[in-house]
Amino acid sequence: MQLNTIKPAAGAKHAKRRVGRGIGSGLGKTAGRGHKGQKSRAGGFHKVGFEGGQMPLQRRLPKRGFKSLARPYNAEVTLSELHALTSEEIDLLTLKAVGLVSELAKTVKVIKSGEISRKVSLKGIGATAGAKAAIEAAGGTVA
């Protein structure tokens, strides 16, 4: 195979439709636009979703739901999940490594759900008041 012999696959290339080029072309006179009406005229078009003055679909339907952009970046960890970890010093990277929080998580907060009976040291991780009290009661620290 030579560079000068390369050709596109059969049917991959096709001629551009040239409208308004006489009756024999099949696209003469009205050039495939039909007769009369806004869509047949030069410059006569409307925005996407326009329904001729009828209330558009996106305005007829009720507004529902909301997805916060901050949601995937704030994660929660329970006390029982912390208790199951083997390491004593816990930070965001540790939690991501063991798969407790998403890789996208930017902040983590410990919530009081479950029990913790071993000493853990939290670095750069928030905790609710109840969770902080439980960790400190077990001999751990929250920094």
mmCIF file of C-alpha atoms in Angstrom:
data_model
loop_
_atom_site.group_PDB
_atom_site.id
_atom_site.type_symbol
_atom_site.label_atom_id
_atom_site.label_comp_id
_atom_site.label_asym_id
_atom_site.label_seq_id
_atom_site.Cartn_x
_atom_site.Cartn_y
_atom_site.Cartn_z
ATOM 1 C CA MET A 1 0.000 0.000 0.000
ATOM 2 C CA GLN A 2 1.281 3.441 -0.961
ATOM 3 C CA LEU A 3 0.180 6.832 0.342
ATOM 4 C CA ASN A 4 -0.877 7.863 -3.157
ATOM 5 C CA THR A 5 -3.185 4.830 -3.507
ATOM 6 C CA ILE A 6 -5.203 5.287 -0.318
ATOM 7 C CA LYS A 7 -8.886 5.938 -0.938
ATOM 8 C CA PRO A 8 -11.864 6.250 1.414
ATOM 9 C CA ALA A 9 -14.181 3.247 1.740
ATOM 10 C CA ALA A 10 -16.881 2.867 -0.868
ATOM 11 C CA GLY A 11 -19.896 4.985 0.092
ATOM 12 C CA ALA A 12 -18.000 6.949 2.731
ATOM 13 C CA LYS A 13 -17.872 10.115 0.624
ATOM 14 C CA HIS A 14 -20.911 11.607 -1.081
ATOM 15 C CA ALA A 15 -21.550 14.813 -2.977
ATOM 16 C CA LYS A 16 -23.116 17.734 -1.110
ATOM 17 C CA ARG A 17 -26.779 18.318 -1.968
ATOM 18 C CA ARG A 18 -26.877 21.311 -4.339
ATOM 19 C CA VAL A 19 -30.372 22.735 -4.234
ATOM 20 C CA GLY A 20 -31.997 25.180 -6.630
ATOM 21 C CA ARG A 21 -30.035 23.984 -9.669
ATOM 22 C CA GLY A 22 -32.832 23.359 -12.148
ATOM 23 C CA ILE A 23 -35.711 20.966 -12.642
ATOM 24 C CA GLY A 24 -33.540 18.060 -13.783
ATOM 25 C CA SER A 25 -31.696 17.893 -10.469
ATOM 26 C CA GLY A 26 -34.845 16.967 -8.552
ATOM 27 C CA LEU A 27 -34.197 19.839 -6.177
ATOM 28 C CA GLY A 28 -35.059 22.820 -8.375
ATOM 29 C CA LYS A 29 -37.826 25.430 -7.973
ATOM 30 C CA THR A 30 -38.687 25.205 -4.246
ATOM 31 C CA ALA A 31 -35.371 23.454 -3.444
ATOM 32 C CA GLY A 32 -36.974 20.866 -1.151
ATOM 33 C CA ARG A 33 -38.599 23.497 1.083
ATOM 34 C CA GLY A 34 -42.184 22.908 -0.006
ATOM 35 C CA HIS A 35 -44.613 25.746 -0.769
ATOM 36 C CA LYS A 36 -45.122 28.863 1.338
ATOM 37 C CA GLY A 37 -44.814 29.153 5.101
ATOM 38 C CA GLN A 38 -42.133 30.412 7.440
ATOM 39 C CA LYS A 39 -39.771 27.491 6.811
ATOM 40 C CA SER A 40 -39.766 28.058 3.060
ATOM 41 C CA ARG A 41 -38.520 31.630 3.252
ATOM 42 C CA ALA A 42 -34.955 32.959 3.437
ATOM 43 C CA GLY A 43 -34.054 33.852 7.005
ATOM 44 C CA GLY A 44 -37.444 32.660 8.204
ATOM 45 C CA PHE A 45 -36.847 30.204 11.004
ATOM 46 C CA HIS A 46 -37.528 29.965 14.710
ATOM 47 C CA LYS A 47 -35.788 28.809 17.828
ATOM 48 C CA VAL A 48 -35.612 25.177 18.918
ATOM 49 C CA GLY A 49 -38.752 24.122 20.758
ATOM 50 C CA PHE A 50 -40.933 26.858 19.201
ATOM 51 C CA GLU A 51 -44.427 25.496 18.580
ATOM 52 C CA GLY A 52 -46.016 28.276 16.570
ATOM 53 C CA GLY A 53 -47.177 30.295 19.555
ATOM 54 C CA GLN A 54 -48.536 27.282 21.436
ATOM 55 C CA MET A 55 -47.043 27.021 24.936
ATOM 56 C CA PRO A 56 -43.831 25.012 24.368
ATOM 57 C CA LEU A 57 -43.409 21.600 25.954
ATOM 58 C CA GLN A 58 -40.594 22.698 28.272
ATOM 59 C CA ARG A 59 -42.866 25.418 29.689
ATOM 60 C CA ARG A 60 -45.964 23.204 29.940
ATOM 61 C CA LEU A 61 -44.254 20.642 32.138
ATOM 62 C CA PRO A 62 -43.846 21.298 35.878
ATOM 63 C CA LYS A 63 -40.458 22.143 37.356
ATOM 64 C CA ARG A 64 -39.193 19.229 39.427
ATOM 65 C CA GLY A 65 -36.060 18.161 41.210
ATOM 66 C CA PHE A 66 -32.674 19.638 41.839
ATOM 67 C CA LYS A 67 -29.203 18.124 41.826
ATOM 68 C CA SER A 68 -26.612 19.982 43.790
ATOM 69 C CA LEU A 69 -23.256 20.324 42.075
ATOM 70 C CA ALA A 70 -21.564 20.091 45.469
ATOM 71 C CA ARG A 71 -23.086 16.703 46.257
ATOM 72 C CA PRO A 72 -20.445 14.233 45.011
ATOM 73 C CA TYR A 73 -17.672 16.265 46.635
ATOM 74 C CA ASN A 74 -18.970 16.029 50.219
ATOM 75 C CA ALA A 75 -18.842 12.540 51.708
ATOM 76 C CA GLU A 76 -19.977 11.001 54.998
ATOM 77 C CA VAL A 77 -18.386 8.207 57.003
ATOM 78 C CA THR A 78 -19.939 6.466 60.011
ATOM 79 C CA LEU A 79 -18.249 5.540 63.280
ATOM 80 C CA SER A 80 -18.739 1.819 62.572
ATOM 81 C CA GLU A 81 -16.931 2.221 59.218
ATOM 82 C CA LEU A 82 -14.009 3.922 61.004
ATOM 83 C CA HIS A 83 -13.930 1.107 63.573
ATOM 84 C CA ALA A 84 -13.578 -1.453 60.738
ATOM 85 C CA LEU A 85 -10.441 0.275 59.376
ATOM 86 C CA THR A 86 -7.056 -1.087 60.427
ATOM 87 C CA SER A 87 -5.034 2.152 60.415
ATOM 88 C CA GLU A 88 -4.927 4.389 63.473
ATOM 89 C CA GLU A 89 -4.286 7.660 61.624
ATOM 90 C CA ILE A 90 -7.097 8.428 59.190
ATOM 91 C CA ASP A 91 -7.180 11.170 56.564
ATOM 92 C CA LEU A 92 -8.945 11.782 53.256
ATOM 93 C CA LEU A 93 -6.387 9.816 51.212
ATOM 94 C CA THR A 94 -6.733 6.791 53.533
ATOM 95 C CA LEU A 95 -10.520 6.779 53.101
ATOM 96 C CA LYS A 96 -10.196 7.059 49.308
ATOM 97 C CA ALA A 97 -7.619 4.236 49.232
ATOM 98 C CA VAL A 98 -9.902 1.781 51.058
ATOM 99 C CA GLY A 99 -12.904 2.866 48.963
ATOM 100 C CA LEU A 100 -15.051 4.316 51.741
ATOM 101 C CA VAL A 101 -15.481 7.624 49.911
ATOM 102 C CA SER A 102 -15.558 8.586 46.242
ATOM 103 C CA GLU A 103 -12.384 9.601 44.432
ATOM 104 C CA LEU A 104 -14.162 12.915 43.701
ATOM 105 C CA ALA A 105 -14.705 13.694 47.392
ATOM 106 C CA LYS A 106 -13.125 16.921 48.581
ATOM 107 C CA THR A 107 -14.410 16.945 52.163
ATOM 108 C CA VAL A 108 -15.425 14.170 54.563
ATOM 109 C CA LYS A 109 -17.454 14.320 57.744
ATOM 110 C CA VAL A 110 -17.801 11.584 60.364
ATOM 111 C CA ILE A 111 -21.352 11.057 61.593
ATOM 112 C CA LYS A 112 -22.440 9.318 64.802
ATOM 113 C CA SER A 113 -23.846 6.076 63.511
ATOM 114 C CA GLY A 114 -22.652 2.852 65.103
ATOM 115 C CA GLU A 115 -19.993 2.358 67.763
ATOM 116 C CA ILE A 116 -16.262 2.932 67.998
ATOM 117 C CA SER A 117 -14.196 1.350 70.766
ATOM 118 C CA ARG A 118 -10.642 1.786 69.485
ATOM 119 C CA LYS A 119 -8.342 4.785 69.336
ATOM 120 C CA VAL A 120 -8.321 6.641 66.000
ATOM 121 C CA SER A 121 -6.752 9.937 65.012
ATOM 122 C CA LEU A 122 -8.569 11.996 62.371
ATOM 123 C CA LYS A 123 -6.561 14.474 60.295
ATOM 124 C CA GLY A 124 -8.319 16.967 58.012
ATOM 125 C CA ILE A 125 -11.686 15.297 58.493
ATOM 126 C CA GLY A 126 -14.713 16.923 60.100
ATOM 127 C CA ALA A 127 -16.980 15.277 62.638
ATOM 128 C CA THR A 128 -20.384 15.985 64.113
ATOM 129 C CA ALA A 129 -20.545 16.880 67.803
ATOM 130 C CA GLY A 130 -21.781 13.396 68.755
ATOM 131 C CA ALA A 131 -19.152 11.639 66.623
ATOM 132 C CA LYS A 132 -16.377 13.804 68.047
ATOM 133 C CA ALA A 133 -17.481 12.989 71.600
ATOM 134 C CA ALA A 134 -17.566 9.238 70.805
ATOM 135 C CA ILE A 135 -14.073 9.308 69.230
ATOM 136 C CA GLU A 136 -12.588 11.239 72.146
ATOM 137 C CA ALA A 137 -14.300 8.914 74.642
ATOM 138 C CA ALA A 138 -12.532 5.975 72.925
ATOM 139 C CA GLY A 139 -9.185 7.785 73.340
ATOM 140 C CA GLY A 140 -8.910 9.220 69.834
ATOM 141 C CA THR A 141 -8.435 12.740 68.520
ATOM 142 C CA VAL A 142 -10.112 14.933 65.920
ATOM 143 C CA ALA A 143 -7.843 17.543 64.321
#
